[in-house]
mmCIF file of N, CA and C in Angstrom:
data_model
loop_
_atom_site.group_PDB
_atom_site.id
_atom_site.type_symbol
_atom_site.label_atom_id
_atom_site.label_comp_id
_atom_site.label_asym_id
_atom_site.label_seq_id
_atom_site.Cartn_x
_atom_site.Cartn_y
_atom_site.Cartn_z
ATOM 1 N N MET A 1 64.161 -21.285 14.317
ATOM 2 C CA MET A 1 62.738 -21.452 14.560
ATOM 3 C C MET A 1 62.178 -22.481 13.574
ATOM 4 N N GLU A 2 61.233 -23.244 14.034
ATOM 5 C CA GLU A 2 60.603 -24.249 13.189
ATOM 6 C C GLU A 2 59.507 -23.604 12.338
ATOM 7 N N ARG A 3 59.373 -24.083 11.102
ATOM 8 C CA ARG A 3 58.367 -23.498 10.228
ATOM 9 C C ARG A 3 56.973 -23.981 10.627
ATOM 10 N N SER A 4 56.017 -23.088 10.463
ATOM 11 C CA SER A 4 54.634 -23.397 10.809
ATOM 12 C C SER A 4 53.970 -24.206 9.695
ATOM 13 N N ARG A 5 52.806 -24.764 10.000
ATOM 14 C CA ARG A 5 52.049 -25.493 8.985
ATOM 15 C C ARG A 5 51.651 -24.567 7.840
ATOM 16 N N GLY A 6 51.367 -23.311 8.176
ATOM 17 C CA GLY A 6 50.997 -22.344 7.150
ATOM 18 C C GLY A 6 52.119 -22.113 6.154
ATOM 19 N N VAL A 7 53.338 -21.969 6.646
ATOM 20 C CA VAL A 7 54.487 -21.791 5.761
ATOM 21 C C VAL A 7 54.680 -23.035 4.906
ATOM 22 N N ARG A 8 54.533 -24.195 5.528
ATOM 23 C CA ARG A 8 54.664 -25.452 4.781
ATOM 24 C C ARG A 8 53.593 -25.541 3.692
ATOM 25 N N LEU A 9 52.351 -25.196 4.042
ATOM 26 C CA LEU A 9 51.256 -25.246 3.077
ATOM 27 C C LEU A 9 51.474 -24.255 1.933
ATOM 28 N N PHE A 10 51.756 -22.993 2.278
ATOM 29 C CA PHE A 10 51.950 -21.984 1.238
ATOM 30 C C PHE A 10 53.182 -22.276 0.389
ATOM 31 N N GLY A 11 54.262 -22.725 1.002
ATOM 32 C CA GLY A 11 55.458 -23.066 0.233
ATOM 33 C C GLY A 11 55.167 -24.149 -0.794
ATOM 34 N N THR A 12 54.443 -25.172 -0.364
ATOM 35 C CA THR A 12 54.078 -26.261 -1.268
ATOM 36 C C THR A 12 53.145 -25.772 -2.369
ATOM 37 N N LEU A 13 52.147 -24.971 -1.998
ATOM 38 C CA LEU A 13 51.209 -24.444 -3.000
ATOM 39 C C LEU A 13 51.909 -23.531 -4.009
ATOM 40 N N ILE A 14 52.883 -22.771 -3.550
ATOM 41 C CA ILE A 14 53.641 -21.894 -4.455
ATOM 42 C C ILE A 14 54.411 -22.733 -5.469
ATOM 43 N N ILE A 15 54.988 -23.829 -5.035
ATOM 44 C CA ILE A 15 55.708 -24.723 -5.955
ATOM 45 C C ILE A 15 54.746 -25.267 -7.008
ATOM 46 N N PHE A 16 53.593 -25.784 -6.568
ATOM 47 C CA PHE A 16 52.606 -26.318 -7.510
ATOM 48 C C PHE A 16 52.090 -25.232 -8.448
ATOM 49 N N PHE A 17 51.869 -24.047 -7.912
ATOM 50 C CA PHE A 17 51.396 -22.931 -8.736
ATOM 51 C C PHE A 17 52.441 -22.556 -9.781
ATOM 52 N N GLY A 18 53.707 -22.593 -9.413
ATOM 53 C CA GLY A 18 54.778 -22.307 -10.368
ATOM 54 C C GLY A 18 54.812 -23.317 -11.497
ATOM 55 N N VAL A 19 54.673 -24.587 -11.158
ATOM 56 C CA VAL A 19 54.641 -25.640 -12.187
ATOM 57 C C VAL A 19 53.429 -25.421 -13.098
ATOM 58 N N TYR A 20 52.277 -25.147 -12.487
ATOM 59 C CA TYR A 20 51.064 -24.905 -13.270
ATOM 60 C C TYR A 20 51.242 -23.695 -14.194
ATOM 61 N N THR A 21 51.862 -22.647 -13.694
ATOM 62 C CA THR A 21 52.098 -21.444 -14.500
ATOM 63 C C THR A 21 52.974 -21.771 -15.703
ATOM 64 N N LEU A 22 54.017 -22.546 -15.485
ATOM 65 C CA LEU A 22 54.900 -22.919 -16.592
ATOM 66 C C LEU A 22 54.167 -23.778 -17.621
ATOM 67 N N LEU A 23 53.374 -24.718 -17.151
ATOM 68 C CA LEU A 23 52.614 -25.561 -18.076
ATOM 69 C C LEU A 23 51.547 -24.749 -18.804
ATOM 70 N N GLY A 24 50.936 -23.810 -18.103
ATOM 71 C CA GLY A 24 49.878 -22.999 -18.687
ATOM 72 C C GLY A 24 50.376 -21.946 -19.660
ATOM 73 N N ALA A 25 51.641 -21.586 -19.561
ATOM 74 C CA ALA A 25 52.176 -20.566 -20.467
ATOM 75 C C ALA A 25 52.169 -21.071 -21.905
ATOM 76 N N GLY A 26 52.299 -22.397 -22.062
ATOM 77 C CA GLY A 26 52.263 -22.971 -23.407
ATOM 78 C C GLY A 26 53.312 -22.356 -24.297
ATOM 79 N N ASN A 27 52.974 -22.229 -25.549
ATOM 80 C CA ASN A 27 53.925 -21.592 -26.447
ATOM 81 C C ASN A 27 53.540 -20.120 -26.628
ATOM 82 N N TYR A 28 54.439 -19.371 -27.189
ATOM 83 C CA TYR A 28 54.236 -17.931 -27.314
ATOM 84 C C TYR A 28 53.009 -17.593 -28.155
ATOM 85 N N LYS A 29 52.785 -18.345 -29.224
ATOM 86 C CA LYS A 29 51.652 -18.058 -30.114
ATOM 87 C C LYS A 29 50.326 -18.155 -29.359
ATOM 88 N N GLN A 30 50.155 -19.213 -28.567
ATOM 89 C CA GLN A 30 48.934 -19.356 -27.773
ATOM 90 C C GLN A 30 48.831 -18.256 -26.729
ATOM 91 N N PHE A 31 49.943 -17.952 -26.099
ATOM 92 C CA PHE A 31 49.968 -16.907 -25.088
ATOM 93 C C PHE A 31 49.562 -15.565 -25.689
ATOM 94 N N ALA A 32 50.108 -15.262 -26.858
ATOM 95 C CA ALA A 32 49.838 -13.981 -27.512
ATOM 96 C C ALA A 32 48.369 -13.837 -27.899
ATOM 97 N N LEU A 33 47.685 -14.944 -28.174
ATOM 98 C CA LEU A 33 46.257 -14.881 -28.504
ATOM 99 C C LEU A 33 45.437 -14.260 -27.379
ATOM 100 N N MET A 34 45.814 -14.552 -26.152
ATOM 101 C CA MET A 34 45.073 -14.017 -25.009
ATOM 102 C C MET A 34 45.331 -12.525 -24.804
ATOM 103 N N PHE A 35 46.380 -12.002 -25.422
ATOM 104 C CA PHE A 35 46.712 -10.585 -25.284
ATOM 105 C C PHE A 35 46.552 -9.837 -26.601
ATOM 106 N N LYS A 36 45.721 -10.396 -27.485
ATOM 107 C CA LYS A 36 45.470 -9.748 -28.762
ATOM 108 C C LYS A 36 44.935 -8.338 -28.496
ATOM 109 N N GLY A 37 45.484 -7.401 -29.181
ATOM 110 C CA GLY A 37 45.135 -6.007 -28.951
ATOM 111 C C GLY A 37 46.298 -5.231 -28.354
ATOM 112 N N LEU A 38 47.237 -5.945 -27.760
ATOM 113 C CA LEU A 38 48.460 -5.314 -27.263
ATOM 114 C C LEU A 38 49.554 -5.496 -28.301
ATOM 115 N N SER A 39 50.486 -4.581 -28.332
ATOM 116 C CA SER A 39 51.597 -4.719 -29.268
ATOM 117 C C SER A 39 52.517 -5.842 -28.802
ATOM 118 N N SER A 40 53.297 -6.367 -29.750
ATOM 119 C CA SER A 40 54.233 -7.434 -29.378
ATOM 120 C C SER A 40 55.294 -6.917 -28.410
ATOM 121 N N PHE A 41 55.517 -5.598 -28.391
ATOM 122 C CA PHE A 41 56.468 -5.018 -27.440
ATOM 123 C C PHE A 41 55.942 -5.114 -26.011
ATOM 124 N N ALA A 42 54.640 -5.306 -25.847
ATOM 125 C CA ALA A 42 54.065 -5.515 -24.524
ATOM 126 C C ALA A 42 53.893 -6.997 -24.226
ATOM 127 N N VAL A 43 53.554 -7.783 -25.249
ATOM 128 C CA VAL A 43 53.271 -9.206 -25.034
ATOM 129 C C VAL A 43 54.549 -9.985 -24.717
ATOM 130 N N ILE A 44 55.631 -9.670 -25.393
ATOM 131 C CA ILE A 44 56.888 -10.398 -25.151
ATOM 132 C C ILE A 44 57.350 -10.252 -23.696
ATOM 133 N N PRO A 45 57.396 -9.036 -23.133
ATOM 134 C CA PRO A 45 57.779 -8.941 -21.712
ATOM 135 C C PRO A 45 56.789 -9.654 -20.780
ATOM 136 N N LEU A 46 55.497 -9.649 -21.124
ATOM 137 C CA LEU A 46 54.522 -10.378 -20.314
ATOM 138 C C LEU A 46 54.796 -11.878 -20.341
ATOM 139 N N TYR A 47 55.156 -12.380 -21.514
ATOM 140 C CA TYR A 47 55.467 -13.803 -21.651
ATOM 141 C C TYR A 47 56.727 -14.151 -20.859
ATOM 142 N N VAL A 48 57.741 -13.308 -20.966
ATOM 143 C CA VAL A 48 58.984 -13.536 -20.216
ATOM 144 C C VAL A 48 58.699 -13.480 -18.716
ATOM 145 N N PHE A 49 57.882 -12.497 -18.287
ATOM 146 C CA PHE A 49 57.531 -12.406 -16.869
ATOM 147 C C PHE A 49 56.809 -13.668 -16.412
ATOM 148 N N THR A 50 55.888 -14.170 -17.230
ATOM 149 C CA THR A 50 55.141 -15.373 -16.869
ATOM 150 C C THR A 50 56.074 -16.560 -16.699
ATOM 151 N N LEU A 51 57.014 -16.715 -17.626
ATOM 152 C CA LEU A 51 57.978 -17.811 -17.506
ATOM 153 C C LEU A 51 58.855 -17.645 -16.266
ATOM 154 N N LEU A 52 59.356 -16.429 -16.044
ATOM 155 C CA LEU A 52 60.189 -16.174 -14.862
ATOM 156 C C LEU A 52 59.387 -16.353 -13.574
ATOM 157 N N TYR A 53 58.122 -15.951 -13.604
ATOM 158 C CA TYR A 53 57.246 -16.104 -12.441
ATOM 159 C C TYR A 53 57.086 -17.585 -12.097
ATOM 160 N N GLY A 54 56.905 -18.396 -13.105
ATOM 161 C CA GLY A 54 56.772 -19.837 -12.875
ATOM 162 C C GLY A 54 58.049 -20.447 -12.328
ATOM 163 N N ILE A 55 59.172 -20.113 -12.959
ATOM 164 C CA ILE A 55 60.470 -20.650 -12.518
ATOM 165 C C ILE A 55 60.787 -20.178 -11.096
ATOM 166 N N CYS A 56 60.617 -18.872 -10.854
ATOM 167 C CA CYS A 56 60.903 -18.326 -9.520
ATOM 168 C C CYS A 56 59.962 -18.896 -8.467
ATOM 169 N N SER A 57 58.723 -19.169 -8.840
ATOM 170 C CA SER A 57 57.778 -19.744 -7.878
ATOM 171 C C SER A 57 58.243 -21.123 -7.421
ATOM 172 N N VAL A 58 58.700 -21.930 -8.360
ATOM 173 C CA VAL A 58 59.195 -23.257 -7.991
ATOM 174 C C VAL A 58 60.443 -23.129 -7.117
ATOM 175 N N TYR A 59 61.385 -22.309 -7.553
ATOM 176 C CA TYR A 59 62.650 -22.155 -6.823
ATOM 177 C C TYR A 59 62.430 -21.504 -5.456
ATOM 178 N N CYS A 60 61.658 -20.407 -5.444
ATOM 179 C CA CYS A 60 61.442 -19.692 -4.181
ATOM 180 C C CYS A 60 60.520 -20.472 -3.247
ATOM 181 N N GLY A 61 59.575 -21.216 -3.801
ATOM 182 C CA GLY A 61 58.724 -22.051 -2.961
ATOM 183 C C GLY A 61 59.551 -23.057 -2.184
ATOM 184 N N THR A 62 60.541 -23.621 -2.849
ATOM 185 C CA THR A 62 61.451 -24.561 -2.193
ATOM 186 C C THR A 62 62.263 -23.850 -1.112
ATOM 187 N N ALA A 63 62.734 -22.653 -1.423
ATOM 188 C CA ALA A 63 63.518 -21.889 -0.454
ATOM 189 C C ALA A 63 62.652 -21.405 0.711
ATOM 190 N N VAL A 64 61.376 -21.111 0.456
ATOM 191 C CA VAL A 64 60.459 -20.731 1.533
ATOM 192 C C VAL A 64 60.327 -21.877 2.524
ATOM 193 N N LEU A 65 60.279 -23.102 2.017
ATOM 194 C CA LEU A 65 60.193 -24.266 2.907
ATOM 195 C C LEU A 65 61.433 -24.389 3.789
ATOM 196 N N LYS A 66 62.545 -23.796 3.342
ATOM 197 C CA LYS A 66 63.784 -23.795 4.138
ATOM 198 C C LYS A 66 63.892 -22.534 4.984
ATOM 199 N N LEU A 67 62.817 -21.718 4.982
ATOM 200 C CA LEU A 67 62.734 -20.470 5.752
ATOM 201 C C LEU A 67 63.800 -19.452 5.359
ATOM 202 N N GLU A 68 64.081 -19.344 4.092
ATOM 203 C CA GLU A 68 65.034 -18.348 3.607
ATOM 204 C C GLU A 68 64.283 -17.046 3.334
ATOM 205 N N ASP A 69 64.696 -15.984 4.027
ATOM 206 C CA ASP A 69 63.958 -14.724 3.983
ATOM 207 C C ASP A 69 63.965 -14.082 2.599
ATOM 208 N N TRP A 70 65.062 -14.201 1.853
ATOM 209 C CA TRP A 70 65.102 -13.612 0.520
ATOM 210 C C TRP A 70 63.998 -14.202 -0.349
ATOM 211 N N ALA A 71 63.703 -15.484 -0.179
ATOM 212 C CA ALA A 71 62.668 -16.144 -0.983
ATOM 213 C C ALA A 71 61.291 -15.610 -0.614
ATOM 214 N N ARG A 72 61.049 -15.395 0.664
ATOM 215 C CA ARG A 72 59.781 -14.815 1.103
ATOM 216 C C ARG A 72 59.575 -13.448 0.467
ATOM 217 N N ARG A 73 60.631 -12.650 0.458
ATOM 218 C CA ARG A 73 60.541 -11.310 -0.128
ATOM 219 C C ARG A 73 60.309 -11.359 -1.639
ATOM 220 N N VAL A 74 61.026 -12.228 -2.321
ATOM 221 C CA VAL A 74 60.857 -12.361 -3.776
ATOM 222 C C VAL A 74 59.440 -12.815 -4.102
ATOM 223 N N VAL A 75 58.922 -13.764 -3.336
ATOM 224 C CA VAL A 75 57.556 -14.247 -3.562
ATOM 225 C C VAL A 75 56.560 -13.102 -3.406
ATOM 226 N N VAL A 76 56.724 -12.302 -2.381
ATOM 227 C CA VAL A 76 55.802 -11.181 -2.152
ATOM 228 C C VAL A 76 55.880 -10.171 -3.298
ATOM 229 N N VAL A 77 57.081 -9.828 -3.730
ATOM 230 C CA VAL A 77 57.242 -8.846 -4.802
ATOM 231 C C VAL A 77 56.675 -9.367 -6.124
ATOM 232 N N LEU A 78 57.041 -10.586 -6.499
ATOM 233 C CA LEU A 78 56.551 -11.135 -7.769
ATOM 234 C C LEU A 78 55.034 -11.327 -7.760
ATOM 235 N N THR A 79 54.503 -11.749 -6.631
ATOM 236 C CA THR A 79 53.056 -11.926 -6.533
ATOM 237 C C THR A 79 52.343 -10.588 -6.610
ATOM 238 N N THR A 80 52.909 -9.565 -6.018
ATOM 239 C CA THR A 80 52.316 -8.226 -6.104
ATOM 240 C C THR A 80 52.315 -7.730 -7.545
ATOM 241 N N ILE A 81 53.411 -7.938 -8.251
ATOM 242 C CA ILE A 81 53.472 -7.548 -9.663
ATOM 243 C C ILE A 81 52.431 -8.324 -10.464
ATOM 244 N N SER A 82 52.312 -9.610 -10.200
ATOM 245 C CA SER A 82 51.326 -10.436 -10.895
ATOM 246 C C SER A 82 49.903 -9.950 -10.630
ATOM 247 N N LEU A 83 49.620 -9.571 -9.393
ATOM 248 C CA LEU A 83 48.293 -9.046 -9.060
ATOM 249 C C LEU A 83 48.003 -7.757 -9.822
ATOM 250 N N ILE A 84 48.972 -6.873 -9.869
ATOM 251 C CA ILE A 84 48.786 -5.599 -10.586
ATOM 252 C C ILE A 84 48.540 -5.867 -12.064
ATOM 253 N N LEU A 85 49.353 -6.730 -12.665
ATOM 254 C CA LEU A 85 49.149 -7.075 -14.077
ATOM 255 C C LEU A 85 47.796 -7.728 -14.295
ATOM 256 N N GLY A 86 47.407 -8.578 -13.377
ATOM 257 C CA GLY A 86 46.106 -9.235 -13.483
ATOM 258 C C GLY A 86 44.968 -8.245 -13.449
ATOM 259 N N PHE A 87 45.027 -7.286 -12.538
ATOM 260 C CA PHE A 87 43.975 -6.276 -12.459
ATOM 261 C C PHE A 87 43.942 -5.409 -13.718
ATOM 262 N N LEU A 88 45.107 -5.098 -14.263
ATOM 263 C CA LEU A 88 45.160 -4.248 -15.454
ATOM 264 C C LEU A 88 44.734 -4.975 -16.730
ATOM 265 N N LEU A 89 45.009 -6.268 -16.816
ATOM 266 C CA LEU A 89 44.834 -6.984 -18.082
ATOM 267 C C LEU A 89 43.699 -8.009 -18.099
ATOM 268 N N SER A 90 43.055 -8.250 -16.977
ATOM 269 C CA SER A 90 42.061 -9.330 -16.946
ATOM 270 C C SER A 90 40.879 -9.079 -17.881
ATOM 271 N N ARG A 91 40.443 -7.853 -18.010
ATOM 272 C CA ARG A 91 39.311 -7.563 -18.908
ATOM 273 C C ARG A 91 39.668 -7.902 -20.356
ATOM 274 N N LEU A 92 40.869 -7.521 -20.780
ATOM 275 C CA LEU A 92 41.331 -7.825 -22.135
ATOM 276 C C LEU A 92 41.454 -9.332 -22.342
ATOM 277 N N VAL A 93 42.060 -10.016 -21.390
ATOM 278 C CA VAL A 93 42.260 -11.460 -21.510
ATOM 279 C C VAL A 93 40.921 -12.184 -21.563
ATOM 280 N N MET A 94 39.992 -11.798 -20.718
ATOM 281 C CA MET A 94 38.697 -12.477 -20.710
ATOM 282 C C MET A 94 37.910 -12.187 -21.987
ATOM 283 N N SER A 95 38.045 -11.003 -22.521
ATOM 284 C CA SER A 95 37.399 -10.677 -23.799
ATOM 285 C C SER A 95 37.996 -11.518 -24.925
ATOM 286 N N ASN A 96 39.304 -11.623 -24.944
ATOM 287 C CA ASN A 96 39.976 -12.449 -25.950
ATOM 288 C C ASN A 96 39.654 -13.925 -25.771
ATOM 289 N N PHE A 97 39.484 -14.360 -24.529
ATOM 290 C CA PHE A 97 39.127 -15.755 -24.275
ATOM 291 C C PHE A 97 37.741 -16.057 -24.832
ATOM 292 N N LYS A 98 36.829 -15.129 -24.625
ATOM 293 C CA LYS A 98 35.469 -15.308 -25.152
ATOM 294 C C LYS A 98 35.508 -15.393 -26.677
ATOM 295 N N GLU A 99 36.300 -14.537 -27.307
ATOM 296 C CA GLU A 99 36.459 -14.561 -28.769
ATOM 297 C C GLU A 99 37.117 -15.861 -29.223
ATOM 298 N N PHE A 100 38.120 -16.320 -28.463
ATOM 299 C CA PHE A 100 38.817 -17.562 -28.779
ATOM 300 C C PHE A 100 37.855 -18.751 -28.734
ATOM 301 N N LEU A 101 36.981 -18.771 -27.731
ATOM 302 C CA LEU A 101 36.004 -19.858 -27.634
ATOM 303 C C LEU A 101 35.105 -19.920 -28.871
ATOM 304 N N SER A 102 34.664 -18.781 -29.326
ATOM 305 C CA SER A 102 33.729 -18.759 -30.455
ATOM 306 C C SER A 102 34.427 -18.856 -31.807
ATOM 307 N N SER A 103 35.760 -18.876 -31.826
ATOM 308 C CA SER A 103 36.501 -18.918 -33.091
ATOM 309 C C SER A 103 36.493 -20.307 -33.726
ATOM 310 N N GLY A 104 36.182 -21.335 -32.950
ATOM 311 C CA GLY A 104 36.192 -22.692 -33.479
ATOM 312 C C GLY A 104 37.553 -23.363 -33.397
ATOM 313 N N GLU A 105 38.556 -22.665 -32.851
ATOM 314 C CA GLU A 105 39.901 -23.237 -32.724
ATOM 315 C C GLU A 105 40.026 -24.173 -31.520
ATOM 316 N N VAL A 106 38.986 -24.284 -30.748
ATOM 317 C CA VAL A 106 39.020 -25.097 -29.541
ATOM 318 C C VAL A 106 37.892 -26.125 -29.619
ATOM 319 N N ASN A 107 38.104 -27.279 -29.024
ATOM 320 C CA ASN A 107 37.106 -28.349 -29.068
ATOM 321 C C ASN A 107 36.078 -28.205 -27.957
ATOM 322 N N VAL A 108 35.360 -27.115 -27.963
ATOM 323 C CA VAL A 108 34.284 -26.897 -27.001
ATOM 324 C C VAL A 108 33.007 -26.701 -27.801
ATOM 325 N N PRO A 109 32.000 -27.520 -27.544
ATOM 326 C CA PRO A 109 30.738 -27.347 -28.266
ATOM 327 C C PRO A 109 30.140 -25.967 -27.984
ATOM 328 N N PRO A 110 29.514 -25.361 -28.970
ATOM 329 C CA PRO A 110 28.956 -24.007 -28.794
ATOM 330 C C PRO A 110 28.014 -23.869 -27.603
ATOM 331 N N ASN A 111 27.292 -24.932 -27.275
ATOM 332 C CA ASN A 111 26.370 -24.827 -26.144
ATOM 333 C C ASN A 111 27.100 -24.774 -24.790
ATOM 334 N N LEU A 112 28.410 -25.020 -24.773
ATOM 335 C CA LEU A 112 29.190 -24.973 -23.533
ATOM 336 C C LEU A 112 30.088 -23.747 -23.430
ATOM 337 N N TYR A 113 30.009 -22.819 -24.391
ATOM 338 C CA TYR A 113 30.840 -21.616 -24.344
ATOM 339 C C TYR A 113 30.609 -20.825 -23.056
ATOM 340 N N GLY A 114 29.349 -20.672 -22.694
ATOM 341 C CA GLY A 114 29.026 -19.914 -21.484
ATOM 342 C C GLY A 114 29.626 -20.547 -20.243
ATOM 343 N N GLN A 115 29.533 -21.876 -20.154
ATOM 344 C CA GLN A 115 30.113 -22.579 -19.011
ATOM 345 C C GLN A 115 31.635 -22.454 -18.989
ATOM 346 N N ALA A 116 32.251 -22.615 -20.146
ATOM 347 C CA ALA A 116 33.715 -22.506 -20.219
ATOM 348 C C ALA A 116 34.164 -21.109 -19.797
ATOM 349 N N TYR A 117 33.433 -20.106 -20.252
ATOM 350 C CA TYR A 117 33.771 -18.727 -19.882
ATOM 351 C C TYR A 117 33.597 -18.532 -18.375
ATOM 352 N N MET A 118 32.512 -19.065 -17.824
ATOM 353 C CA MET A 118 32.261 -18.921 -16.392
ATOM 354 C C MET A 118 33.338 -19.624 -15.571
ATOM 355 N N TYR A 119 33.775 -20.798 -16.028
ATOM 356 C CA TYR A 119 34.867 -21.491 -15.338
ATOM 357 C C TYR A 119 36.151 -20.658 -15.376
ATOM 358 N N ALA A 120 36.402 -20.003 -16.494
ATOM 359 C CA ALA A 120 37.590 -19.152 -16.607
ATOM 360 C C ALA A 120 37.507 -17.972 -15.643
ATOM 361 N N VAL A 121 36.324 -17.381 -15.523
ATOM 362 C CA VAL A 121 36.139 -16.267 -14.588
ATOM 363 C C VAL A 121 36.357 -16.745 -13.152
ATOM 364 N N ILE A 122 35.762 -17.883 -12.810
ATOM 365 C CA ILE A 122 35.913 -18.434 -11.458
ATOM 366 C C ILE A 122 37.379 -18.755 -11.181
ATOM 367 N N PHE A 123 38.064 -19.332 -12.162
ATOM 368 C CA PHE A 123 39.482 -19.648 -11.991
ATOM 369 C C PHE A 123 40.290 -18.366 -11.770
ATOM 370 N N ASN A 124 39.975 -17.315 -12.521
ATOM 371 C CA ASN A 124 40.642 -16.021 -12.349
ATOM 372 C C ASN A 124 40.457 -15.498 -10.930
ATOM 373 N N VAL A 125 39.253 -15.606 -10.415
ATOM 374 C CA VAL A 125 38.968 -15.148 -9.050
ATOM 375 C C VAL A 125 39.750 -15.972 -8.038
ATOM 376 N N ILE A 126 39.791 -17.288 -8.228
ATOM 377 C CA ILE A 126 40.524 -18.162 -7.298
ATOM 378 C C ILE A 126 42.015 -17.827 -7.301
ATOM 379 N N VAL A 127 42.592 -17.635 -8.483
ATOM 380 C CA VAL A 127 44.018 -17.297 -8.574
ATOM 381 C C VAL A 127 44.280 -15.944 -7.907
ATOM 382 N N THR A 128 43.410 -14.977 -8.133
ATOM 383 C CA THR A 128 43.577 -13.656 -7.518
ATOM 384 C C THR A 128 43.503 -13.759 -5.996
ATOM 385 N N LEU A 129 42.533 -14.508 -5.483
ATOM 386 C CA LEU A 129 42.429 -14.687 -4.031
ATOM 387 C C LEU A 129 43.650 -15.416 -3.472
ATOM 388 N N PHE A 130 44.145 -16.408 -4.192
ATOM 389 C CA PHE A 130 45.348 -17.126 -3.772
ATOM 390 C C PHE A 130 46.538 -16.169 -3.703
ATOM 391 N N GLU A 131 46.712 -15.357 -4.740
ATOM 392 C CA GLU A 131 47.840 -14.425 -4.744
ATOM 393 C C GLU A 131 47.696 -13.373 -3.647
ATOM 394 N N LEU A 132 46.484 -12.880 -3.422
ATOM 395 C CA LEU A 132 46.272 -11.932 -2.322
ATOM 396 C C LEU A 132 46.607 -12.575 -0.976
ATOM 397 N N SER A 133 46.240 -13.844 -0.819
ATOM 398 C CA SER A 133 46.529 -14.535 0.438
ATOM 399 C C SER A 133 48.029 -14.740 0.633
ATOM 400 N N ILE A 134 48.759 -14.947 -0.453
ATOM 401 C CA ILE A 134 50.217 -15.078 -0.356
ATOM 402 C C ILE A 134 50.819 -13.781 0.172
ATOM 403 N N VAL A 135 50.426 -12.657 -0.428
ATOM 404 C CA VAL A 135 50.968 -11.359 0.003
ATOM 405 C C VAL A 135 50.605 -11.097 1.461
ATOM 406 N N TYR A 136 49.350 -11.323 1.811
ATOM 407 C CA TYR A 136 48.920 -11.103 3.196
ATOM 408 C C TYR A 136 49.694 -12.012 4.160
ATOM 409 N N PHE A 137 49.738 -13.302 3.853
ATOM 410 C CA PHE A 137 50.351 -14.275 4.752
ATOM 411 C C PHE A 137 51.821 -13.968 5.003
ATOM 412 N N PHE A 138 52.579 -13.733 3.924
ATOM 413 C CA PHE A 138 54.022 -13.583 4.068
ATOM 414 C C PHE A 138 54.458 -12.194 4.529
ATOM 415 N N THR A 139 53.514 -11.283 4.726
ATOM 416 C CA THR A 139 53.867 -9.963 5.261
ATOM 417 C C THR A 139 53.418 -9.807 6.712
ATOM 418 N N ARG A 140 52.815 -10.834 7.276
ATOM 419 C CA ARG A 140 52.395 -10.787 8.686
ATOM 420 C C ARG A 140 53.628 -10.887 9.582
ATOM 421 N N PRO A 141 53.656 -10.093 10.663
ATOM 422 C CA PRO A 141 54.830 -10.093 11.547
ATOM 423 C C PRO A 141 55.176 -11.482 12.112
ATOM 424 N N ARG A 142 54.185 -12.277 12.512
ATOM 425 C CA ARG A 142 54.480 -13.598 13.092
ATOM 426 C C ARG A 142 55.123 -14.523 12.058
ATOM 427 N N ILE A 143 54.765 -14.364 10.819
ATOM 428 C CA ILE A 143 55.347 -15.206 9.766
ATOM 429 C C ILE A 143 56.763 -14.702 9.457
ATOM 430 N N LYS A 144 56.921 -13.391 9.378
ATOM 431 C CA LYS A 144 58.246 -12.821 9.083
ATOM 432 C C LYS A 144 59.264 -13.238 10.135
ATOM 433 N N GLU A 145 58.826 -13.388 11.378
ATOM 434 C CA GLU A 145 59.733 -13.802 12.459
ATOM 435 C C GLU A 145 60.334 -15.171 12.198
ATOM 436 N N GLN A 146 59.582 -16.045 11.551
ATOM 437 C CA GLN A 146 60.089 -17.402 11.276
ATOM 438 C C GLN A 146 61.271 -17.362 10.298
ATOM 439 N N PHE A 147 61.331 -16.330 9.485
ATOM 440 C CA PHE A 147 62.363 -16.227 8.456
ATOM 441 C C PHE A 147 63.586 -15.452 8.942
ATOM 442 N N ALA A 148 63.541 -14.927 10.137
ATOM 443 C CA ALA A 148 64.645 -14.110 10.647
ATOM 444 C C ALA A 148 65.823 -14.960 11.064
#
C-alpha cells in the first residue's frame, strides 16, 4: 500500500521533532536546572529518556516513512510516555523556568520575563498537542492498515 500524505507529513515532523529534542536537551547541567527539586536519581533517567526519545524519533520517523509497523508502534509508545511525563512534570519545569529567567543567568531583559514565560507555556501546549495528534493519528484503523 502507498503511504498517505498524512503519514508522510507526520513521519517528517517526527524526524524534525527528534532533531529538535536532541538539540534542546543540551548538556546535563542545563537539563538538570529545569528539574531542580527532583533527586538526581530521577533526573538522570529523564535525561537518558530525552536523549533516547530524540534518537528514536529520528530513526523511527525514517522507518515510518517506509511504512514499517514496528516504528509506528514505537512512536506511539514513546510519545505516550512523553505525554505522561509532561503532564506529571510540567508544573515543576515551568516553575523552575520562571526562576531561571529571574536568576540573571540568561540574556533576557527583566521587562521581557513575562513574555518569555508565556512563549514557553505556548510552546509546551503546542508540543503537547503535537504529541497527542501523533498518538491519535497512528492508532487510527485506516492508518494502521497502511503499515500492515
